[in-house]
PDB file of C-alpha atoms in Angstrom:
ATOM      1  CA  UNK A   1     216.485 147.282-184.151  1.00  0.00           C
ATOM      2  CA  UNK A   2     216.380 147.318-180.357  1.00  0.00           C
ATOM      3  CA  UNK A   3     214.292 144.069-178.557  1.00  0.00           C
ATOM      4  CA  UNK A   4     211.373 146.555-178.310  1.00  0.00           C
ATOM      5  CA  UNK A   5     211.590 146.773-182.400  1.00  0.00           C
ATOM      6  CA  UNK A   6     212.109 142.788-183.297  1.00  0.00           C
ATOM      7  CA  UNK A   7     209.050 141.338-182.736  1.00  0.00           C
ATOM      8  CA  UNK A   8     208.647 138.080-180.731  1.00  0.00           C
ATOM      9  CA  UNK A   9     208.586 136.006-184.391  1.00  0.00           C
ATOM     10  CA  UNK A  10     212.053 137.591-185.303  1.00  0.00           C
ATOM     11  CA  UNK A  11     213.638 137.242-182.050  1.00  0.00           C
ATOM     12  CA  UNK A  12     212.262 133.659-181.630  1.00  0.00           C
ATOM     13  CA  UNK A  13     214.501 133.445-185.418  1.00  0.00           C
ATOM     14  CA  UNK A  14     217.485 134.859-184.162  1.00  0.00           C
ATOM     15  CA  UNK A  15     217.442 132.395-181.266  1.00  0.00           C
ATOM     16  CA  UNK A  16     217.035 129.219-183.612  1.00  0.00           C
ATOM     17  CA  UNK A  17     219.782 131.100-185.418  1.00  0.00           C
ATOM     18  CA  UNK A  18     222.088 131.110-182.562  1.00  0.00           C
ATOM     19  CA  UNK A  19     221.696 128.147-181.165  1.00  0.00           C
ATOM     20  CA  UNK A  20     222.191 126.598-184.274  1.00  0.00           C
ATOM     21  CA  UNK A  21     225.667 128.219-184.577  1.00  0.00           C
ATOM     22  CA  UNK A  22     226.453 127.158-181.189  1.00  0.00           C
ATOM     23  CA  UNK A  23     225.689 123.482-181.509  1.00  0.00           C
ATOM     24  CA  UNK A  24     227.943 123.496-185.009  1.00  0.00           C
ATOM     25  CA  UNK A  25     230.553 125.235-182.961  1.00  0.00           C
ATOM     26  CA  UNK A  26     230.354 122.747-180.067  1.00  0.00           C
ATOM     27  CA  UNK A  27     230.482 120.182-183.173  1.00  0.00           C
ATOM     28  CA  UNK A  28     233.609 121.990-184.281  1.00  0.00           C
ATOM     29  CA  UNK A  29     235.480 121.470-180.784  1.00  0.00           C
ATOM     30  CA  UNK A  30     234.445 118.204-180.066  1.00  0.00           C
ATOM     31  CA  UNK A  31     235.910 117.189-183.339  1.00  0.00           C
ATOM     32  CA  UNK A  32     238.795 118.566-182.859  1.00  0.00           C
ATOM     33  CA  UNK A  33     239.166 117.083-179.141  1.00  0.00           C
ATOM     34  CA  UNK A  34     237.728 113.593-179.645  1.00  0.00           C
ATOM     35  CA  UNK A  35     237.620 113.194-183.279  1.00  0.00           C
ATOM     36  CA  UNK A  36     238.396 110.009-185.457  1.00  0.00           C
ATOM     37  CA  UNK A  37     240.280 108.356-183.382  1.00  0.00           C
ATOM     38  CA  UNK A  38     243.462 109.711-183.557  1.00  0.00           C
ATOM     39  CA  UNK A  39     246.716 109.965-181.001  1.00  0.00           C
ATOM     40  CA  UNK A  40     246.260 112.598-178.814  1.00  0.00           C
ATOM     41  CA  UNK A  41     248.521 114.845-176.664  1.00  0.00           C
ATOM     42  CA  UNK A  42     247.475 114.315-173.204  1.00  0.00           C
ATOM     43  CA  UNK A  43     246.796 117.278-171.902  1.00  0.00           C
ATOM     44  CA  UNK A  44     244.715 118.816-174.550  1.00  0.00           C
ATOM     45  CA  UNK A  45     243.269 115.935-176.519  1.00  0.00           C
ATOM     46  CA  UNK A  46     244.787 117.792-179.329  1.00  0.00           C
ATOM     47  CA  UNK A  47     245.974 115.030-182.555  1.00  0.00           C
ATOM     48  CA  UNK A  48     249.812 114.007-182.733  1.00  0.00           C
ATOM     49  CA  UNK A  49     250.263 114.816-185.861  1.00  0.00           C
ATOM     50  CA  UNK A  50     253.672 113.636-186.025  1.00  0.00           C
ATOM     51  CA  UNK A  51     252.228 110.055-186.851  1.00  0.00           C
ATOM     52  CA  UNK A  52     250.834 112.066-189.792  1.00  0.00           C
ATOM     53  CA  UNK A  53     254.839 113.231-190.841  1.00  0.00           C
ATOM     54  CA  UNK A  54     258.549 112.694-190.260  1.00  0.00           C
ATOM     55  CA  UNK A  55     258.771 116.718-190.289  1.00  0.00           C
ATOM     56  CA  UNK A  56     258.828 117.581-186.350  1.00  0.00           C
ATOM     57  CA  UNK A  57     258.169 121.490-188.091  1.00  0.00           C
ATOM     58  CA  UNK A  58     255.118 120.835-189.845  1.00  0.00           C
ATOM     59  CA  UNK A  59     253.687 118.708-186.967  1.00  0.00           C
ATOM     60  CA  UNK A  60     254.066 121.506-184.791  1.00  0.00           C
ATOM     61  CA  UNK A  61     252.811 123.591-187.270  1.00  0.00           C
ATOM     62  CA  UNK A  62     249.379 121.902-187.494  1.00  0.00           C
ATOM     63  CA  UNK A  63     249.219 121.551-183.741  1.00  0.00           C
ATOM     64  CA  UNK A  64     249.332 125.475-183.695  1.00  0.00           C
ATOM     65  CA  UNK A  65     246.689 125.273-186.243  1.00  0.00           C
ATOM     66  CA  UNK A  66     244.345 122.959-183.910  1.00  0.00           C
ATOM     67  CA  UNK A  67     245.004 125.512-180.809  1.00  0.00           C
ATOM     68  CA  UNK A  68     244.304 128.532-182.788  1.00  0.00           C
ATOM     69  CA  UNK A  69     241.144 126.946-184.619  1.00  0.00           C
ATOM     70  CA  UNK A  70     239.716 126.193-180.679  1.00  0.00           C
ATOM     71  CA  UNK A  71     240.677 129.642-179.291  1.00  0.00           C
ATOM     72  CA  UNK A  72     238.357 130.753-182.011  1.00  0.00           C
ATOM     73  CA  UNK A  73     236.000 128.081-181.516  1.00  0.00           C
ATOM     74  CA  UNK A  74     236.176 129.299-177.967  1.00  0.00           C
ATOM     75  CA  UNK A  75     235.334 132.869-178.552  1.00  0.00           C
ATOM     76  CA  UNK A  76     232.641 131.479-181.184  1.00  0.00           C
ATOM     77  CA  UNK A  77     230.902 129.909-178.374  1.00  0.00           C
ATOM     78  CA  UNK A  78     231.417 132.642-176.045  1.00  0.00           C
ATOM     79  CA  UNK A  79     229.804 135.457-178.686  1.00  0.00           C
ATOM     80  CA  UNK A  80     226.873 133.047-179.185  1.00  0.00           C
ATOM     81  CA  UNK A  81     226.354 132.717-175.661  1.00  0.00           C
ATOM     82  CA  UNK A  82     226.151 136.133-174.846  1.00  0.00           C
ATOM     83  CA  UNK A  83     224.099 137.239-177.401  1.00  0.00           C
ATOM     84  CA  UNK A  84     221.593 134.346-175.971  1.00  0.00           C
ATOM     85  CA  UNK A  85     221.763 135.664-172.467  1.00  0.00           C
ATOM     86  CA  UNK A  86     220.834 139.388-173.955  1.00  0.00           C
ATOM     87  CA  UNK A  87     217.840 137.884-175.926  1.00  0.00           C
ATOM     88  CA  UNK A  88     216.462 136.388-172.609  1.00  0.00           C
ATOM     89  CA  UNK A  89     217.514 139.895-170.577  1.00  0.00           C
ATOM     90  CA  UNK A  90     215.794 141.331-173.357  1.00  0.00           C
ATOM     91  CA  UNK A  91     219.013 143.719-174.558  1.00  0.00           C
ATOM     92  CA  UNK A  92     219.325 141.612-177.677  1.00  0.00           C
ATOM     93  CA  UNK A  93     219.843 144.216-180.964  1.00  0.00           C
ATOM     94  CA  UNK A  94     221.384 146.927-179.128  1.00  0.00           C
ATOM     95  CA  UNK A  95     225.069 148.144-178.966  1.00  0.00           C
ATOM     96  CA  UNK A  96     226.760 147.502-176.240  1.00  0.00           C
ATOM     97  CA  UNK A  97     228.897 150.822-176.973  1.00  0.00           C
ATOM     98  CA  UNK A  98     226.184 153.394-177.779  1.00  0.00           C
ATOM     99  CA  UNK A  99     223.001 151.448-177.258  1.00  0.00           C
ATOM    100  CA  UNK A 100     221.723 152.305-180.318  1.00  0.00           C
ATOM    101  CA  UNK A 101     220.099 149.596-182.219  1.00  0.00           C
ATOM    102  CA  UNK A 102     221.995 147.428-184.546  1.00  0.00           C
ATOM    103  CA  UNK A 103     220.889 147.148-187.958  1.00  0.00           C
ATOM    104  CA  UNK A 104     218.608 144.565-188.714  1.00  0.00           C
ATOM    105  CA  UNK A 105     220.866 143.190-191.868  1.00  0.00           C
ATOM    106  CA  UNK A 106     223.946 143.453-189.730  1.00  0.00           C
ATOM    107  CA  UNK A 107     222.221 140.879-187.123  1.00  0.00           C
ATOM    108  CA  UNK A 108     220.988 138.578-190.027  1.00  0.00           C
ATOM    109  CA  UNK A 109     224.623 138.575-191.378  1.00  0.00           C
ATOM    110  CA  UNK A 110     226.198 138.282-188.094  1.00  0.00           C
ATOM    111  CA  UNK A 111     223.235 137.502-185.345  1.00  0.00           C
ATOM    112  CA  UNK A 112     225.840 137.263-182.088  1.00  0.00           C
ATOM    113  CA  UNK A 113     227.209 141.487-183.339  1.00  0.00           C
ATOM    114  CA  UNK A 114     227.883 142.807-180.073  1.00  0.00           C
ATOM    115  CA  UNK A 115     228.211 146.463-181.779  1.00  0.00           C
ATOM    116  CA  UNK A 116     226.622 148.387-184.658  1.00  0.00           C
ATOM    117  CA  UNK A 117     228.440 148.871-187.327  1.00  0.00           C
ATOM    118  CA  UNK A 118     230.233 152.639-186.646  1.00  0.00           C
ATOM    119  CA  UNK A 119     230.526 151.569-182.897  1.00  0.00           C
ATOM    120  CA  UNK A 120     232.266 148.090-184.679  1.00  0.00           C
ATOM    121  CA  UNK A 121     234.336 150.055-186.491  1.00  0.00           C
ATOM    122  CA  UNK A 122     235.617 152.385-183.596  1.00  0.00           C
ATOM    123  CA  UNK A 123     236.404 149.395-181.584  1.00  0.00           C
ATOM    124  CA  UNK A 124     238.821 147.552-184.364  1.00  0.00           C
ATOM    125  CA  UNK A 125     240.620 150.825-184.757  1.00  0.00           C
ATOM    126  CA  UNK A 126     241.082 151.192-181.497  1.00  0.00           C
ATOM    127  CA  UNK A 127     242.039 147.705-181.058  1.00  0.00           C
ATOM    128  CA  UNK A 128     244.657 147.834-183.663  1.00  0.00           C
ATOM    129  CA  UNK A 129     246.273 150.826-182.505  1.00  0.00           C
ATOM    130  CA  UNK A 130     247.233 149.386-178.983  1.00  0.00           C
ATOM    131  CA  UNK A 131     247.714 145.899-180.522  1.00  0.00           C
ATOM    132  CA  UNK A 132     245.482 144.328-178.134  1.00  0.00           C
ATOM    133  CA  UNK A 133     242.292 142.145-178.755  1.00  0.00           C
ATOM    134  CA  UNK A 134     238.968 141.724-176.865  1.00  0.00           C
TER     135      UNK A 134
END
């Protein structure tokens, strides 16, 4: 389903879709950073959750969990926004490996899919045999 194949109503969907996920995202974040009023380490507005515990472990623990929950946030945001800059360059539904179209039930499941599914697929192997991300 290239941007040539979605029609204007289904691309117009899409976009409500996405920027939909990116303002919960954004929600997501800002709780984390500024939420309910809680101590915060200075230099990442992050909770101190050793006010929560007397365990220094655990409180590190769930301060690792609030940094890895906003790296994902981050790349969250980041997919979102790039699949909203290919709608309006008019790219939007095509792999950015083979530039084939995506399937349209891959984009309804996941509307920010960079890659079809075989190019997906290709790219995780890949991925995991180096050990890298991206």
């Amino acid at each position: 389903m290239s941007t040539t194949e979605l029609d204007a109503a289904a691309l117009e969907q899409f976009r409500l879709m996405l920027l939909e996920m990116r303002r919960a995202a954004a929600a997501a974040v800002d709780a984390r950073l500024h939420g309910h009023g809680e101590h915060r380490h200075d230099e990442a507005g992050l909770p101190l959750h050793k006010e929560e515990t007397d365990d220094d472990a655990a409180a590190e623990t769930q301060r690792q969990a609030d940094v890895t929950h906003l790296a994902r946030s981050a790349t969250a945001l980041h997919e979102i926004d790039s699949a909203l800059a290919r709608l309006d360059q008019g790219d939007y539904g095509l792999c950015i490996d083979c530039e084939e179209p995506i399937d349209l039930r891959r984009l309804q499941a996941h509307p920010a899919a960079l890659r079809c599914a075989r190019c997906q697929q290709d790219f995780e192997t890949q991925r995991s045999r180096v050990g890298g991300r991206g």
